[in-house]
XYZ file of C-alpha atoms in Angstrom:
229
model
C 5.670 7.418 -10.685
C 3.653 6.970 -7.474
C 2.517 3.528 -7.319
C -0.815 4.312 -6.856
C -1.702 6.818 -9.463
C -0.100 3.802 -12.219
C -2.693 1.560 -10.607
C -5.667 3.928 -11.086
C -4.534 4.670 -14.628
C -4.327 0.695 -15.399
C -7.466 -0.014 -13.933
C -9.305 2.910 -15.680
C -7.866 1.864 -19.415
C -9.000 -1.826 -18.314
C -12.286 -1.185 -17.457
C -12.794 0.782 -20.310
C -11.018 -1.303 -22.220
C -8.540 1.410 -23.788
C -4.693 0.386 -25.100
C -1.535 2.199 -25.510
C -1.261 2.858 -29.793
C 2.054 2.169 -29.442
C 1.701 -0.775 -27.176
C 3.368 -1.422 -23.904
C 6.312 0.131 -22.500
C 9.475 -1.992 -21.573
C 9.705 -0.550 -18.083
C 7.647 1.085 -15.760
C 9.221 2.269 -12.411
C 6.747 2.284 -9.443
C 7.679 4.326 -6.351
C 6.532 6.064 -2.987
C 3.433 4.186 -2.081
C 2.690 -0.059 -1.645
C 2.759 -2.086 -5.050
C 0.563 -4.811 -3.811
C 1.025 -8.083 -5.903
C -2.242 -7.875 -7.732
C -1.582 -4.023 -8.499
C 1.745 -5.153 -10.418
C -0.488 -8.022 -12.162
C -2.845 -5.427 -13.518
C 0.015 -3.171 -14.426
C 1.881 -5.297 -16.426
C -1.295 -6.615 -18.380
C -2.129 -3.250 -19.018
C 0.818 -1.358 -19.346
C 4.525 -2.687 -18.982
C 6.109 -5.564 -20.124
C 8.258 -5.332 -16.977
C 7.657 -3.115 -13.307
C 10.347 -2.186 -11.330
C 10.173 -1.712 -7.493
C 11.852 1.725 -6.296
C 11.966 1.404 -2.174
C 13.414 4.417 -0.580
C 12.434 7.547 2.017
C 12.402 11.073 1.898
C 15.250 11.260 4.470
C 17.742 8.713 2.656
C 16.401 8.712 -1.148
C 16.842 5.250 -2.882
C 17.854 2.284 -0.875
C 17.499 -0.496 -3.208
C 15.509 -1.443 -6.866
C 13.740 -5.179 -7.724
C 16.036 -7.419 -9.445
C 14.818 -10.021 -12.039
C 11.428 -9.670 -10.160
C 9.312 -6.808 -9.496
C 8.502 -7.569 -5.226
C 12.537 -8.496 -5.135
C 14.364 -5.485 -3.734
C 17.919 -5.965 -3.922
C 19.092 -3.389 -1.283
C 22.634 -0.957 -1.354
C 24.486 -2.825 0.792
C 27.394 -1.026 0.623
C 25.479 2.443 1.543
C 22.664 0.952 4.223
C 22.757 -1.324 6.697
C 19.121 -2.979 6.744
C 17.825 -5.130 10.094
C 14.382 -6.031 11.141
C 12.716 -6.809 14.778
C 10.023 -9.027 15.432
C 7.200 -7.237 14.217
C 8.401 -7.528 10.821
C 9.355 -3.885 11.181
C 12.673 -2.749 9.277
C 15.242 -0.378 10.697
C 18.110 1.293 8.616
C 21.489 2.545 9.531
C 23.164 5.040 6.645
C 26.821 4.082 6.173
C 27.967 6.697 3.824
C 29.110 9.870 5.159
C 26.267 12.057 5.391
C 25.637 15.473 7.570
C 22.654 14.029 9.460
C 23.766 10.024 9.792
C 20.937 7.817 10.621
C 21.802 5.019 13.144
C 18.850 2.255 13.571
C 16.134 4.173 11.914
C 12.654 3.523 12.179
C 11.328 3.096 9.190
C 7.640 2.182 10.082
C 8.037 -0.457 7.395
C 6.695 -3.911 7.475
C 8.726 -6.176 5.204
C 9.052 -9.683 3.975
C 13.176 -10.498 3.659
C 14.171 -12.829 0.694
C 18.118 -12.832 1.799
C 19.561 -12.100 5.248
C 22.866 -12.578 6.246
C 24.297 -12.236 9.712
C 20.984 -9.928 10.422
C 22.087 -7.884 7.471
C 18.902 -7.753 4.958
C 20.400 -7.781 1.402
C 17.058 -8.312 -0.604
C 13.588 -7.668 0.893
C 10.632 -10.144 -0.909
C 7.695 -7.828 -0.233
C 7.483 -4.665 1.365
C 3.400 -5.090 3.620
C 2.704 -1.464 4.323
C 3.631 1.340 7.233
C 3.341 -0.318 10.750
C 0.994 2.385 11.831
C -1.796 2.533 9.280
C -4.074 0.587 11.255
C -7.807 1.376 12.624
C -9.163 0.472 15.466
C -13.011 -1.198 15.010
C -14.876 -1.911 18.124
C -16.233 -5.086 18.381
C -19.846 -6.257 20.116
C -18.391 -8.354 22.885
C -16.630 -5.014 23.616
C -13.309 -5.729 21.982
C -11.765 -3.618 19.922
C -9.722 -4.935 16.906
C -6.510 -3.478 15.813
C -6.996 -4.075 11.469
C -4.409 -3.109 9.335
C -5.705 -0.856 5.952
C -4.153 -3.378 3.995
C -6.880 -5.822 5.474
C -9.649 -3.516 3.735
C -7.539 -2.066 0.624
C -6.875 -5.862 -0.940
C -10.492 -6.297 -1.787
C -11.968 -2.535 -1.956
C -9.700 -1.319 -4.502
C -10.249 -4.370 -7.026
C -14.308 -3.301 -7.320
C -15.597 -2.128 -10.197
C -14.856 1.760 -10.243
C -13.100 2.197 -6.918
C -9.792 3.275 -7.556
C -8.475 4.084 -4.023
C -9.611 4.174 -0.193
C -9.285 6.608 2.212
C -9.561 6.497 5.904
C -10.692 8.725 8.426
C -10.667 8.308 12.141
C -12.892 9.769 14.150
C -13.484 10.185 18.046
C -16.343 7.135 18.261
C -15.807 6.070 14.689
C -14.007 4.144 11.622
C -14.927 6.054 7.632
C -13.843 4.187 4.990
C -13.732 6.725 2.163
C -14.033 5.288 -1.560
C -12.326 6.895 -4.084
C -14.269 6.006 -7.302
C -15.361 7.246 -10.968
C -19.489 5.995 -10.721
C -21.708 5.415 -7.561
C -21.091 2.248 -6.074
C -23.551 0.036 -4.521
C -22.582 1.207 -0.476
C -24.919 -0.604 1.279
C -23.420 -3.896 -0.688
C -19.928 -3.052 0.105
C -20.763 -2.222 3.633
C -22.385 -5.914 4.452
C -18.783 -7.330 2.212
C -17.016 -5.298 5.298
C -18.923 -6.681 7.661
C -18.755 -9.732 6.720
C -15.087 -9.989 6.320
C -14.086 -8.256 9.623
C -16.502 -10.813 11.186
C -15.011 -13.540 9.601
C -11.497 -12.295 10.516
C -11.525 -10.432 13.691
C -14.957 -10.992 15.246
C -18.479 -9.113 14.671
C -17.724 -5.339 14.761
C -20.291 -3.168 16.210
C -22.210 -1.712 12.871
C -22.461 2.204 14.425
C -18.478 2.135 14.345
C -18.251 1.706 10.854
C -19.059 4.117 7.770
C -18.669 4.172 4.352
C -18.896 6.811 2.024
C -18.223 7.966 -1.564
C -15.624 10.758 -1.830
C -12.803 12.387 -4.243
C -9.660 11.391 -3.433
C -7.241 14.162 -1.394
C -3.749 14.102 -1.789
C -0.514 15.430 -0.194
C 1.293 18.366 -0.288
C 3.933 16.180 -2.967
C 0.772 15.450 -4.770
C 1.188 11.670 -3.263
C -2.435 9.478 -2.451
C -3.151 10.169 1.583
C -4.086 7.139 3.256
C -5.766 8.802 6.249
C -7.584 12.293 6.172
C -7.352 13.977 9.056
């Protein structure tokens, strides 16, 4: 299932502290969206003895599964050719014979390798998130910092009752859109932002930033939307 609807069900039974009768499953397969580290952790606490990594696109359907661990992704060698530049981004070249080949795809992928050989990726450690999901926050010194949703998802998600963020952009704006089951405190969460982009990037200019409480909106294939448009 999507990675992120597993999360929100695993942090909902945790929080309310609700179990499985049965108990855990042996296997859960996680697929589609990021399975962040801590999101797995959660997962198999809740959930799963064991959570298996799916990585694969629309256009070439699955290119590899974890192996032995759930952020190792041992890749079909023998049906993709895998390479990365030096943004971390990975490209993909199809091998089997197919009516639309793909020759040094762009997969907007940013990837942590675990084995490479000869360029050739053969198992990726950690797949970071699409290239482009990133938001531009202006900055007082006039500045404007490139941040990655990543940078706001690893500590928005883990509050009490937030189980996703969205993100709008807007024409002299940045919305961070929470996703959650109660009212959260906002203007608490708001000064955490602030604080951390400070801390990370540089002071961001508070009339750039917003944060609101919303119900999640998802796509077409019924998969969590990262940016509303």
């Amino acid at each position: 299932s999507y990675s992120g609807n597993i999360f929100k069900l695993a942090k909902f039974m945790d929080e309310n502290k609700l179990r499985f009768k049965f108990g855990k499953l042996n296997n859960i397969i996680l697929t589609s969206e990021t399975a962040y580290p801590r999101d797995v952790k959660l997962i198999k606490k809740i959930m799963a003895h064991n959570v298996i990594n799916e990585y694969g696109m629309a256009e070439t359907g699955v290119i590899g599964y974890s192996q032995n661990q759930t952020q190792n992704i041992k890749v079909f060698w023998n049906n993709f050719i895998l390479t990365q530049n030096e943004n971390s981004n990975l490209f993909l070249t199809t091998l089997t014979k197919r009516v639309f080949p793909l020759i040094n795809y762009d997969t907007e992928d940013r990837v942590k390798t675990d084995l490479t050989i000869n360029g050739s990726i053969l198992k990726v450690k950690e797949i970071l998130g699409k290239s482009r999901n990133n938001l531009p926050i202006k900055l007082i010194n006039g500045n404007t910092a490139t941040v990655s949703t990543i940078f706001f998802d690893h500590f928005l998600k883990y509050i009490p009752e937030i189980y996703s963020v969205q993100y709008l952009i807007e024409k002299e704006s940045v919305c961070i859109i929470l996703n959650s089951r109660k009212k959260v405190d906002i203007p608490k969460i708001y000064d955490q932002c602030i604080k951390k982009i400070s801390q990370n990037f540089g002071v961001p200019e508070q009339k750039n930033l917003k944060i609101i409480e919303q119900a999640s909106s998802k796509t077409l294939a019924g998969k969590h939307s990262i940016f509303i448009k």
